[in-house]
GROMACS .gro file of C-alpha atoms in nm:
model
  496
    1MET     CA    1  -3.376   1.591   0.712
    2PRO     CA    2  -3.191   1.469   0.421
    3SER     CA    3  -2.826   1.521   0.411
    4PRO     CA    4  -2.682   1.834   0.239
    5LEU     CA    5  -2.388   1.595   0.151
    6TYR     CA    6  -2.564   1.456  -0.143
    7ALA     CA    7  -2.876   1.719  -0.198
    8ASP     CA    8  -2.787   1.766  -0.569
    9ARG     CA    9  -2.534   1.466  -0.642
   10PRO     CA   10  -2.719   1.134  -0.787
   11ALA     CA   11  -2.469   0.827  -0.730
   12GLN     CA   12  -2.321   0.695  -1.037
   13PRO     CA   13  -2.067   0.430  -1.113
   14PRO     CA   14  -1.709   0.621  -1.154
   15GLU     CA   15  -1.513   0.534  -1.451
   16PRO     CA   16  -1.381   0.199  -1.508
   17GLY     CA   17  -1.066   0.047  -1.523
   18THR     CA   18  -0.942   0.331  -1.273
   19VAL     CA   19  -0.855   0.153  -0.911
   20ASP     CA   20  -0.727   0.507  -0.774
   21ALA     CA   21  -1.033   0.724  -0.873
   22LEU     CA   22  -1.243   0.438  -0.678
   23ILE     CA   23  -1.011   0.480  -0.359
   24SER     CA   24  -1.043   0.846  -0.397
   25GLN     CA   25  -1.419   0.847  -0.397
   26THR     CA   26  -1.390   0.571  -0.106
   27ARG     CA   27  -1.226   0.845   0.104
   28ARG     CA   28  -1.444   1.130  -0.008
   29LEU     CA   29  -1.751   0.923   0.115
   30ARG     CA   30  -1.552   0.821   0.440
   31GLY     CA   31  -1.505   1.211   0.501
   32ASP     CA   32  -1.850   1.292   0.431
   33VAL     CA   33  -1.938   1.018   0.707
   34ASP     CA   34  -1.679   1.155   0.982
   35ALA     CA   35  -1.810   1.509   0.922
   36VAL     CA   36  -2.169   1.379   0.995
   37ARG     CA   37  -2.062   1.205   1.318
   38ARG     CA   38  -1.816   1.498   1.425
   39ASP     CA   39  -2.107   1.747   1.394
   40ALA     CA   40  -2.370   1.533   1.592
   41VAL     CA   41  -2.458   1.638   1.933
   42LEU     CA   42  -2.473   1.312   2.088
   43ASP     CA   43  -2.659   1.234   2.449
   44GLU     CA   44  -2.526   0.886   2.565
   45ASP     CA   45  -2.844   0.820   2.774
   46ASP     CA   46  -3.063   0.879   2.449
   47PRO     CA   47  -3.115   0.490   2.247
   48LYS     CA   48  -3.198   0.744   1.974
   49ASN     CA   49  -2.835   0.903   1.940
   50ARG     CA   50  -2.707   0.539   2.046
   51TRP     CA   51  -2.849   0.427   1.697
   52GLN     CA   52  -2.716   0.764   1.503
   53ARG     CA   53  -2.378   0.681   1.661
   54ALA     CA   54  -2.397   0.306   1.551
   55LEU     CA   55  -2.490   0.372   1.191
   56CYS     CA   56  -2.218   0.624   1.178
   57ASP     CA   57  -1.958   0.378   1.307
   58LEU     CA   58  -2.115   0.103   1.045
   59ALA     CA   59  -2.056   0.330   0.769
   60VAL     CA   60  -1.703   0.390   0.849
   61HIS     CA   61  -1.664   0.029   0.876
   62GLN     CA   62  -1.830  -0.022   0.538
   63LEU     CA   63  -1.610   0.219   0.372
   64ASP     CA   64  -1.304   0.105   0.548
   65ASP     CA   65  -1.372  -0.266   0.416
   66LEU     CA   66  -1.431  -0.139   0.071
   67GLY     CA   67  -1.095   0.036   0.080
   68ALA     CA   68  -0.930  -0.245   0.168
   69HIS     CA   69  -1.108  -0.443  -0.093
   70LEU     CA   70  -0.985  -0.190  -0.382
   71GLY     CA   71  -0.640  -0.187  -0.203
   72GLN     CA   72  -0.634  -0.553  -0.296
   73LEU     CA   73  -0.740  -0.470  -0.665
   74LYS     CA   74  -0.492  -0.254  -0.704
   75ALA     CA   75  -0.234  -0.518  -0.598
   76GLY     CA   76  -0.301  -0.687  -0.912
   77VAL     CA   77  -0.657  -0.837  -0.967
   78PRO     CA   78  -0.751  -0.821  -1.335
   79ASP     CA   79  -0.932  -0.537  -1.489
   80GLU     CA   80  -1.271  -0.689  -1.482
   81PHE     CA   81  -1.273  -0.689  -1.106
   82VAL     CA   82  -1.211  -0.337  -1.108
   83LEU     CA   83  -1.493  -0.269  -1.319
   84SER     CA   84  -1.728  -0.476  -1.084
   85ALA     CA   85  -1.566  -0.290  -0.791
   86GLY     CA   86  -1.683   0.038  -0.981
   87ALA     CA   87  -2.036  -0.071  -0.996
   88ASP     CA   88  -2.008  -0.160  -0.597
   89LEU     CA   89  -1.881   0.162  -0.510
   90ALA     CA   90  -2.167   0.305  -0.716
   91GLU     CA   91  -2.403   0.081  -0.486
   92VAL     CA   92  -2.235   0.185  -0.167
   93GLU     CA   93  -2.284   0.549  -0.272
   94ALA     CA   94  -2.611   0.523  -0.310
   95ARG     CA   95  -2.663   0.331   0.012
   96ALA     CA   96  -2.449   0.586   0.219
   97GLU     CA   97  -2.691   0.883   0.076
   98ASP     CA   98  -2.969   0.682   0.267
   99ASP     CA   99  -2.762   0.574   0.556
  100ILE     CA  100  -2.598   0.940   0.641
  101GLU     CA  101  -2.953   1.090   0.604
  102ALA     CA  102  -3.080   0.812   0.845
  103ALA     CA  103  -2.790   0.905   1.075
  104SER     CA  104  -2.886   1.270   1.030
  105ASP     CA  105  -3.249   1.170   1.157
  106PRO     CA  106  -3.222   0.917   1.397
  107GLY     CA  107  -3.560   0.930   1.526
  108ALA     CA  108  -3.745   0.809   1.210
  109ALA     CA  109  -3.438   0.543   1.198
  110TYR     CA  110  -3.479   0.430   1.541
  111ALA     CA  111  -3.872   0.385   1.505
  112GLY     CA  112  -3.817   0.137   1.245
  113ALA     CA  113  -3.872   0.349   0.943
  114ALA     CA  114  -3.856   0.208   0.625
  115PRO     CA  115  -3.555   0.291   0.469
  116ALA     CA  116  -3.563   0.541   0.151
  117ARG     CA  117  -3.377   0.256  -0.104
  118THR     CA  118  -3.419  -0.110  -0.095
  119GLY     CA  119  -3.109  -0.303   0.021
  120SER     CA  120  -2.963   0.014   0.200
  121LEU     CA  121  -2.749  -0.057   0.504
  122LEU     CA  122  -3.012  -0.016   0.742
  123SER     CA  123  -3.210  -0.342   0.574
  124ARG     CA  124  -2.900  -0.511   0.659
  125VAL     CA  125  -2.840  -0.386   1.032
  126GLY     CA  126  -3.046  -0.477   1.340
  127SER     CA  127  -3.058  -0.367   1.702
  128ALA     CA  128  -3.072  -0.534   2.030
  129GLU     CA  129  -3.083  -0.457   2.418
  130TRP     CA  130  -3.048  -0.728   2.685
  131ASN     CA  131  -3.146  -0.576   3.002
  132LEU     CA  132  -2.923  -0.799   3.275
  133LEU     CA  133  -3.158  -0.636   3.571
  134ASN     CA  134  -3.503  -0.756   3.449
  135ASP     CA  135  -3.380  -1.025   3.177
  136GLU     CA  136  -3.582  -0.825   2.912
  137VAL     CA  137  -3.447  -0.848   2.592
  138SER     CA  138  -3.569  -0.636   2.262
  139TRP     CA  139  -3.457  -0.708   1.909
  140SER     CA  140  -3.539  -0.456   1.596
  141ASP     CA  141  -3.756  -0.572   1.320
  142GLU     CA  142  -3.448  -0.566   1.104
  143LEU     CA  143  -3.253  -0.855   1.332
  144TYR     CA  144  -3.510  -1.088   1.310
  145GLN     CA  145  -3.465  -1.064   0.925
  146ILE     CA  146  -3.105  -1.107   0.941
  147PHE     CA  147  -3.140  -1.397   1.140
  148GLY     CA  148  -3.441  -1.554   0.979
  149ARG     CA  149  -3.633  -1.583   1.296
  150ASN     CA  150  -4.015  -1.562   1.329
  151PRO     CA  151  -4.070  -1.220   1.522
  152GLU     CA  152  -4.370  -1.440   1.716
  153SER     CA  153  -4.092  -1.648   1.853
  154GLY     CA  154  -3.948  -1.362   2.035
  155PRO     CA  155  -3.612  -1.213   2.089
  156MET     CA  156  -3.320  -1.445   2.189
  157SER     CA  157  -3.159  -1.407   2.503
  158LEU     CA  158  -2.763  -1.426   2.544
  159ASP     CA  159  -2.779  -1.771   2.659
  160GLU     CA  160  -2.971  -1.885   2.368
  161LEU     CA  161  -2.782  -1.688   2.101
  162PRO     CA  162  -2.465  -1.934   2.064
  163SER     CA  163  -2.715  -2.213   1.945
  164MET     CA  164  -2.743  -2.036   1.611
  165VAL     CA  165  -2.371  -1.973   1.578
  166PHE     CA  166  -2.116  -2.189   1.401
  167ALA     CA  167  -1.934  -2.415   1.694
  168GLU     CA  168  -1.632  -2.253   1.586
  169ASP     CA  169  -1.730  -1.912   1.639
  170GLN     CA  170  -1.921  -1.961   1.997
  171SER     CA  171  -1.591  -1.920   2.168
  172VAL     CA  172  -1.554  -1.543   1.982
  173LEU     CA  173  -1.894  -1.457   2.076
  174GLN     CA  174  -1.853  -1.548   2.456
  175ALA     CA  175  -1.553  -1.384   2.456
  176MET     CA  176  -1.658  -1.052   2.361
  177VAL     CA  177  -2.008  -1.077   2.568
  178THR     CA  178  -1.783  -1.160   2.858
  179ASP     CA  179  -1.564  -0.858   2.794
  180CYS     CA  180  -1.841  -0.640   2.774
  181LEU     CA  181  -2.051  -0.715   3.077
  182ILE     CA  182  -1.745  -0.817   3.329
  183ASP     CA  183  -1.510  -0.563   3.216
  184GLY     CA  184  -1.699  -0.286   3.018
  185LYS     CA  185  -1.533  -0.325   2.708
  186PRO     CA  186  -1.692  -0.213   2.365
  187ILE     CA  187  -1.772  -0.507   2.121
  188ASP     CA  188  -1.644  -0.531   1.785
  189GLY     CA  189  -1.620  -0.888   1.607
  190GLU     CA  190  -1.764  -1.100   1.386
  191PHE     CA  191  -1.912  -1.454   1.364
  192ARG     CA  192  -2.095  -1.688   1.159
  193VAL     CA  193  -2.479  -1.808   1.239
  194VAL     CA  194  -2.700  -2.060   1.069
  195ARG     CA  195  -3.044  -1.910   1.020
  196THR     CA  196  -3.353  -2.100   1.044
  197ASP     CA  197  -3.378  -2.157   0.698
  198GLY     CA  198  -3.016  -2.321   0.672
  199ARG     CA  199  -2.854  -2.027   0.507
  200VAL     CA  200  -2.531  -1.912   0.669
  201ARG     CA  201  -2.471  -1.546   0.748
  202THR     CA  202  -2.153  -1.345   0.852
  203LEU     CA  203  -2.269  -1.100   1.093
  204HIS     CA  204  -2.066  -0.809   1.247
  205MET     CA  205  -2.168  -0.722   1.605
  206MET     CA  206  -2.053  -0.367   1.762
  207GLY     CA  207  -2.195  -0.302   2.109
  208GLU     CA  208  -2.127  -0.159   2.451
  209PRO     CA  209  -2.258  -0.195   2.837
  210VAL     CA  210  -2.505   0.040   2.963
  211LEU     CA  211  -2.417   0.158   3.302
  212ASP     CA  212  -2.634   0.215   3.608
  213SER     CA  213  -2.617   0.543   3.842
  214ASP     CA  214  -2.393   0.310   4.024
  215GLY     CA  215  -2.142   0.208   3.728
  216CYS     CA  216  -2.251  -0.091   3.714
  217THR     CA  217  -2.347  -0.279   3.424
  218ALA     CA  218  -2.730  -0.266   3.352
  219SER     CA  219  -2.751  -0.389   3.025
  220MET     CA  220  -2.583  -0.449   2.686
  221TRP     CA  221  -2.670  -0.269   2.329
  222ALA     CA  222  -2.561  -0.396   2.039
  223VAL     CA  223  -2.578  -0.309   1.651
  224LEU     CA  224  -2.549  -0.616   1.441
  225ARG     CA  225  -2.464  -0.577   1.042
  226ASP     CA  226  -2.483  -0.874   0.787
  227VAL     CA  227  -2.155  -0.861   0.594
  228SER     CA  228  -2.180  -1.202   0.424
  229GLU     CA  229  -2.179  -1.059   0.031
  230LEU     CA  230  -1.865  -0.832   0.123
  231ARG     CA  231  -1.719  -1.131   0.264
  232ARG     CA  232  -1.775  -1.358  -0.018
  233SER     CA  233  -1.671  -1.048  -0.231
  234GLU     CA  234  -1.353  -1.026  -0.058
  235ARG     CA  235  -1.272  -1.394  -0.086
  236ALA     CA  236  -1.347  -1.374  -0.454
  237VAL     CA  237  -1.097  -1.095  -0.479
  238ARG     CA  238  -0.837  -1.270  -0.268
  239GLU     CA  239  -0.906  -1.610  -0.455
  240SER     CA  240  -0.864  -1.416  -0.793
  241ARG     CA  241  -0.548  -1.245  -0.667
  242ASP     CA  242  -0.379  -1.588  -0.569
  243SER     CA  243  -0.465  -1.725  -0.904
  244LEU     CA  244  -0.339  -1.429  -1.092
  245GLN     CA  245  -0.008  -1.483  -0.904
  246ARG     CA  246  -0.002  -1.882  -0.984
  247SER     CA  247  -0.077  -1.770  -1.335
  248ARG     CA  248   0.214  -1.507  -1.337
  249HIS     CA  249   0.441  -1.749  -1.160
  250ILE     CA  250   0.347  -2.019  -1.443
  251GLU     CA  251   0.411  -1.784  -1.724
  252ARG     CA  252   0.744  -1.675  -1.566
  253THR     CA  253   0.806  -2.079  -1.525
  254GLU     CA  254   0.713  -2.117  -1.899
  255ARG     CA  255   0.913  -1.826  -2.046
  256ARG     CA  256   1.225  -1.923  -1.860
  257VAL     CA  257   1.215  -2.292  -1.988
  258ALA     CA  258   1.137  -2.164  -2.327
  259VAL     CA  259   1.418  -1.941  -2.327
  260GLU     CA  260   1.668  -2.209  -2.207
  261LEU     CA  261   1.522  -2.444  -2.496
  262GLN     CA  262   1.587  -2.197  -2.750
  263GLU     CA  263   1.921  -2.097  -2.599
  264ALA     CA  264   2.011  -2.502  -2.662
  265VAL     CA  265   1.889  -2.544  -2.980
  266LEU     CA  266   1.969  -2.239  -3.156
  267PRO     CA  267   2.346  -2.204  -3.319
  268PRO     CA  268   2.583  -2.164  -3.025
  269TRP     CA  269   2.808  -1.942  -3.215
  270ARG     CA  270   2.771  -1.556  -3.166
  271GLY     CA  271   2.903  -1.302  -3.417
  272SER     CA  272   2.983  -1.402  -3.756
  273LEU     CA  273   3.040  -1.733  -3.856
  274SER     CA  274   3.302  -1.832  -4.133
  275PHE     CA  275   3.281  -2.131  -4.369
  276ALA     CA  276   3.659  -2.154  -4.481
  277HIS     CA  277   3.647  -2.440  -4.750
  278GLY     CA  278   3.977  -2.578  -4.832
  279GLY     CA  279   3.883  -2.638  -5.212
  280PRO     CA  280   3.762  -2.427  -5.457
  281GLY     CA  281   3.494  -2.178  -5.413
  282ALA     CA  282   3.470  -1.879  -5.219
  283PRO     CA  283   3.385  -1.875  -4.817
  284LEU     CA  284   3.099  -1.778  -4.632
  285ASP     CA  285   3.046  -1.514  -4.365
  286VAL     CA  286   2.721  -1.623  -4.193
  287ALA     CA  287   2.549  -1.411  -3.901
  288GLY     CA  288   2.230  -1.435  -3.731
  289HIS     CA  289   1.997  -1.302  -3.455
  290TYR     CA  290   1.672  -1.324  -3.264
  291LEU     CA  291   1.409  -1.044  -3.210
  292PRO     CA  292   1.165  -1.090  -2.952
  293ALA     CA  293   0.800  -0.993  -2.990
  294ALA     CA  294   0.733  -0.666  -2.841
  295THR     CA  295   0.360  -0.761  -2.766
  296THR     CA  296   0.411  -1.096  -2.566
  297GLY     CA  297   0.618  -1.182  -2.307
  298LEU     CA  298   0.659  -1.557  -2.450
  299ILE     CA  299   0.912  -1.681  -2.689
  300GLY     CA  300   0.786  -1.825  -3.052
  301GLY     CA  301   0.910  -2.113  -3.295
  302ASP     CA  302   1.111  -1.911  -3.471
  303TRP     CA  303   1.469  -2.049  -3.588
  304TYR     CA  304   1.785  -1.980  -3.787
  305ASP     CA  305   2.068  -2.199  -3.836
  306ALA     CA  306   2.379  -2.272  -4.064
  307LEU     CA  307   2.553  -2.572  -4.050
  308ALA     CA  308   2.864  -2.711  -4.233
  309LEU     CA  309   2.783  -3.055  -4.382
  310PRO     CA  310   3.006  -3.354  -4.403
  311ASP     CA  311   3.041  -3.327  -4.803
  312GLY     CA  312   3.182  -2.939  -4.764
  313ASP     CA  313   2.866  -2.793  -4.857
  314ALA     CA  314   2.666  -2.565  -4.587
  315LEU     CA  315   2.318  -2.559  -4.489
  316LEU     CA  316   2.133  -2.246  -4.429
  317THR     CA  317   1.765  -2.234  -4.303
  318VAL     CA  318   1.516  -2.028  -4.115
  319GLY     CA  319   1.177  -2.099  -4.029
  320ASP     CA  320   0.868  -2.000  -3.803
  321LEU     CA  321   0.592  -2.218  -3.624
  322THR     CA  322   0.286  -2.079  -3.509
  323GLY     CA  323   0.239  -2.037  -3.128
  324HIS     CA  324   0.423  -1.938  -2.860
  325GLY     CA  325   0.612  -2.080  -2.520
  326VAL     CA  326   0.731  -2.433  -2.443
  327SER     CA  327   0.487  -2.592  -2.688
  328ALA     CA  328   0.623  -2.415  -2.989
  329THR     CA  329   0.980  -2.394  -2.887
  330SER     CA  330   0.976  -2.755  -2.832
  331SER     CA  331   0.800  -2.835  -3.163
  332MET     CA  332   1.073  -2.614  -3.324
  333ALA     CA  333   1.373  -2.784  -3.140
  334MET     CA  334   1.202  -3.136  -3.294
  335LEU     CA  335   1.184  -2.974  -3.647
  336LEU     CA  336   1.533  -2.823  -3.639
  337GLY     CA  337   1.687  -3.167  -3.539
  338ALA     CA  338   1.547  -3.346  -3.745
  339LEU     CA  339   1.615  -3.085  -4.054
  340ARG     CA  340   2.013  -3.111  -3.923
  341GLY     CA  341   1.993  -3.474  -3.964
  342MET     CA  342   1.823  -3.533  -4.284
  343ALA     CA  343   2.085  -3.233  -4.412
  344VAL     CA  344   2.376  -3.435  -4.277
  345ALA     CA  345   2.200  -3.765  -4.484
  346GLY     CA  346   2.276  -3.567  -4.793
  347ILE     CA  347   1.877  -3.521  -4.845
  348ARG     CA  348   1.814  -3.226  -5.074
  349PRO     CA  349   1.598  -2.916  -5.000
  350GLY     CA  350   1.302  -3.005  -5.189
  351ALA     CA  351   1.270  -3.350  -5.021
  352LEU     CA  352   1.365  -3.242  -4.697
  353MET     CA  353   1.059  -3.001  -4.702
  354GLY     CA  354   0.845  -3.290  -4.754
  355HIS     CA  355   0.967  -3.498  -4.497
  356LEU     CA  356   0.932  -3.171  -4.249
  357ASN     CA  357   0.557  -3.151  -4.364
  358GLN     CA  358   0.478  -3.493  -4.309
  359LEU     CA  359   0.680  -3.472  -3.919
  360LEU     CA  360   0.483  -3.168  -3.861
  361GLU     CA  361   0.147  -3.283  -3.990
  362THR     CA  362   0.182  -3.639  -3.727
  363SER     CA  363   0.327  -3.434  -3.441
  364VAL     CA  364   0.169  -3.469  -3.130
  365GLN     CA  365   0.137  -3.093  -3.105
  366PRO     CA  366   0.029  -3.007  -3.429
  367ALA     CA  367   0.114  -2.683  -3.578
  368LEU     CA  368   0.184  -2.485  -3.917
  369GLY     CA  369   0.517  -2.362  -3.986
  370SER     CA  370   0.703  -2.192  -4.254
  371ALA     CA  371   1.077  -2.231  -4.359
  372VAL     CA  372   1.335  -2.190  -4.639
  373CYS     CA  373   1.600  -2.449  -4.657
  374CYS     CA  374   1.923  -2.371  -4.862
  375ARG     CA  375   2.231  -2.566  -4.961
  376TYR     CA  376   2.522  -2.380  -5.081
  377GLU     CA  377   2.773  -2.588  -5.296
  378PRO     CA  378   3.085  -2.395  -5.268
  379ALA     CA  379   3.278  -2.580  -5.574
  380SER     CA  380   2.994  -2.467  -5.807
  381GLN     CA  381   2.916  -2.137  -5.581
  382THR     CA  382   2.520  -2.266  -5.614
  383LEU     CA  383   2.273  -2.212  -5.414
  384THR     CA  384   1.956  -2.473  -5.421
  385TRP     CA  385   1.669  -2.402  -5.187
  386ALA     CA  386   1.303  -2.462  -5.131
  387GLN     CA  387   1.053  -2.273  -4.953
  388ALA     CA  388   0.742  -2.386  -4.752
  389GLY     CA  389   0.509  -2.080  -4.758
  390HIS     CA  390   0.788  -1.849  -4.641
  391PRO     CA  391   0.962  -1.490  -4.719
  392ALA     CA  392   1.198  -1.563  -5.018
  393PRO     CA  393   1.594  -1.488  -4.922
  394LEU     CA  394   1.640  -1.138  -5.074
  395LEU     CA  395   1.981  -1.103  -5.272
  396PHE     CA  396   2.238  -0.811  -5.276
  397ARG     CA  397   2.461  -0.733  -5.558
  398ASP     CA  398   2.639  -0.453  -5.675
  399GLY     CA  399   2.463  -0.231  -5.436
  400THR     CA  400   2.069  -0.304  -5.526
  401GLY     CA  401   1.855  -0.561  -5.368
  402ARG     CA  402   1.582  -0.831  -5.522
  403ALA     CA  403   1.369  -1.096  -5.369
  404LEU     CA  404   1.454  -1.448  -5.546
  405LYS     CA  405   1.167  -1.603  -5.723
  406ARG     CA  406   1.008  -1.843  -5.504
  407PRO     CA  407   0.966  -2.231  -5.632
  408ASP     CA  408   0.599  -2.381  -5.501
  409GLY     CA  409   0.560  -2.494  -5.154
  410VAL     CA  410   0.267  -2.495  -4.898
  411LEU     CA  411   0.305  -2.416  -4.506
  412LEU     CA  412   0.427  -2.755  -4.335
  413GLY     CA  413   0.186  -2.917  -4.177
  414ALA     CA  414  -0.081  -2.768  -4.401
  415THR     CA  415  -0.168  -3.049  -4.612
  416THR     CA  416  -0.092  -3.456  -4.661
  417GLY     CA  417   0.185  -3.539  -4.932
  418ALA     CA  418   0.280  -3.189  -5.055
  419ALA     CA  419   0.561  -3.162  -5.306
  420TYR     CA  420   0.813  -2.889  -5.272
  421GLU     CA  421   0.993  -2.774  -5.585
  422GLU     CA  422   1.337  -2.644  -5.565
  423ALA     CA  423   1.496  -2.331  -5.731
  424ALA     CA  424   1.904  -2.272  -5.776
  425VAL     CA  425   2.115  -1.947  -5.831
  426ARG     CA  426   2.460  -1.872  -5.887
  427LEU     CA  427   2.648  -1.667  -5.626
  428LEU     CA  428   2.916  -1.431  -5.699
  429PRO     CA  429   3.198  -1.309  -5.488
  430GLY     CA  430   3.066  -1.017  -5.252
  431ASP     CA  431   2.685  -1.125  -5.291
  432LEU     CA  432   2.483  -1.099  -4.989
  433LEU     CA  433   2.194  -1.307  -4.879
  434VAL     CA  434   1.964  -1.192  -4.619
  435LEU     CA  435   1.685  -1.458  -4.519
  436HIS     CA  436   1.461  -1.385  -4.255
  437THR     CA  437   1.095  -1.482  -4.112
  438ASP     CA  438   0.820  -1.283  -4.178
  439GLY     CA  439   0.812  -1.143  -3.820
  440LEU     CA  440   1.049  -0.908  -3.902
  441THR     CA  441   0.854  -0.720  -4.178
  442ARG     CA  442   0.498  -0.808  -4.144
  443ARG     CA  443   0.273  -0.504  -4.049
  444GLY     CA  444  -0.123  -0.571  -4.036
  445GLY     CA  445  -0.076  -0.922  -4.218
  446LEU     CA  446   0.123  -0.720  -4.504
  447ASP     CA  447   0.501  -0.764  -4.576
  448ASP     CA  448   0.551  -0.558  -4.862
  449THR     CA  449   0.647  -0.261  -4.720
  450GLY     CA  450   0.885  -0.437  -4.472
  451THR     CA  451   1.065  -0.589  -4.755
  452GLN     CA  452   1.079  -0.289  -4.962
  453ARG     CA  453   1.279  -0.134  -4.636
  454LEU     CA  454   1.486  -0.436  -4.632
  455LEU     CA  455   1.554  -0.370  -4.965
  456ASP     CA  456   1.644   0.014  -4.924
  457LEU     CA  457   1.895  -0.118  -4.689
  458ALA     CA  458   2.155  -0.210  -4.973
  459PRO     CA  459   2.348   0.062  -4.953
  460ARG     CA  460   2.425   0.030  -4.586
  461LEU     CA  461   2.489  -0.350  -4.645
  462ALA     CA  462   2.720  -0.278  -4.926
  463GLY     CA  463   2.955  -0.081  -4.702
  464ALA     CA  464   2.947  -0.315  -4.392
  465ARG     CA  465   3.262  -0.479  -4.262
  466ASP     CA  466   3.124  -0.819  -4.214
  467ALA     CA  467   2.811  -1.044  -4.177
  468GLN     CA  468   2.746  -0.925  -3.805
  469ASP     CA  469   2.771  -0.577  -3.909
  470CYS     CA  470   2.499  -0.667  -4.175
  471VAL     CA  471   2.276  -0.790  -3.923
  472ARG     CA  472   2.335  -0.498  -3.690
  473SER     CA  473   2.169  -0.281  -3.981
  474VAL     CA  474   1.903  -0.495  -4.032
  475VAL     CA  475   1.811  -0.467  -3.648
  476GLU     CA  476   1.872  -0.098  -3.608
  477GLU     CA  477   1.620  -0.062  -3.874
  478PHE     CA  478   1.359  -0.320  -3.718
  479GLY     CA  479   1.415  -0.418  -3.373
  480GLU     CA  480   1.300  -0.114  -3.221
  481ALA     CA  481   0.969  -0.116  -3.387
  482PRO     CA  482   0.677  -0.283  -3.222
  483ARG     CA  483   0.604  -0.611  -3.355
  484GLU     CA  484   0.353  -0.894  -3.317
  485ASP     CA  485   0.562  -1.161  -3.333
  486ASP     CA  486   0.879  -1.249  -3.274
  487ALA     CA  487   1.165  -1.270  -3.575
  488CYS     CA  488   1.482  -1.447  -3.686
  489VAL     CA  489   1.749  -1.270  -3.959
  490MET     CA  490   2.027  -1.447  -4.112
  491VAL     CA  491   2.314  -1.282  -4.342
  492VAL     CA  492   2.519  -1.477  -4.555
  493ARG     CA  493   2.803  -1.295  -4.742
  494VAL     CA  494   3.003  -1.436  -5.006
  495GLY     CA  495   3.388  -1.392  -5.000
  496HIS     CA  496   3.613  -1.308  -5.238
   0.00000   0.00000   0.00000
């Protein structure tokens, strides 16, 4: 009769992406099988009841295997395998309905009735009995299918069976059979066979001795289950888990290298950097900060830099390269090194940008970049600057802020032979400049709102003690918000 456990419950896949839910369903199914096994009244001498008990035991094995499989998924295999496990569990539920129903009606199953659902456990399980007294052997129809053996060839004796078994597994089978026949131990193990059609299958064998009235072994009865697909699935999960662990190790290593490279290239100073000029003109107080992205663990190609030049001028620059990780950081290191060298050589901002564009365009690792490069002359208190597709510096004066008008300049690496215009502005004592990369203010591709938020900080920046205090105010405003990209900010305050 049909099992009441599944009378009104169709087999459906669980909600995807929840391994804990899959594990809970597996445990519930196992409890159902245990309940059927507990309630069954088994007569040890009745072959039909041996079949019923074997079906229950195999169903438990199947669910335990699936539970172990799901445990591997929970340990860190990607979501696509969780979805696959959900579909597998739906199939297991469907098969379990037939299997428990068959266990509840062992007569039909033992008689060889076809299972209700094609591909259920019954179609992958066969039974055999080897009689030691008269050398008779009986195989179920399913066992011929599992071995790929023509029923006209008849069943195989225990002596013939190893001929189809992998050489490496023959000793395993021999040990199981010997322990059963000599010591009366139950059989529970696996071995691989090569079918007559050349296909390799993995079989799980469970068996036990059948004793005569004197307590001697009269025959050996066994159930063999084809677990090839299950073992392949487990290997796939195991290999995927190992691959995931290797990928995570590579990611951690790449991040560590990128962080170390970034720390080696970005300015070594922390806090405020003071440019105290011996000649005429006001000194500069400079501070900068790098903000990592909230949505990725990789370091990007953002930079900021301030450098005293041999003629007494100061180089002020921020920039951003596309990409993340070691590739972006190494390209940033190359570009920043070239920028420093050309600035020390006296090359002006516009021409300097042209050289950087050519360098990035011909790089082995092509990328796009945006940058702003400023040269401050303390004697005239003039800031000369050029930009390449970059947000303009913000100038704060007398408690209000505005963006400087940008000179023309395309992204670095975007086109050959690009020319970059320069602009100049005279700075006054007490003026404040904020230079930043677009990752600080960009939201969904637009940065107008973020720029206005920066400008709205004017009262707080005006009351700050120094440039470092100004940077803290900016980080407090933008640092906690989730960003799709990393960012840099640098504050320059003109002294009195």
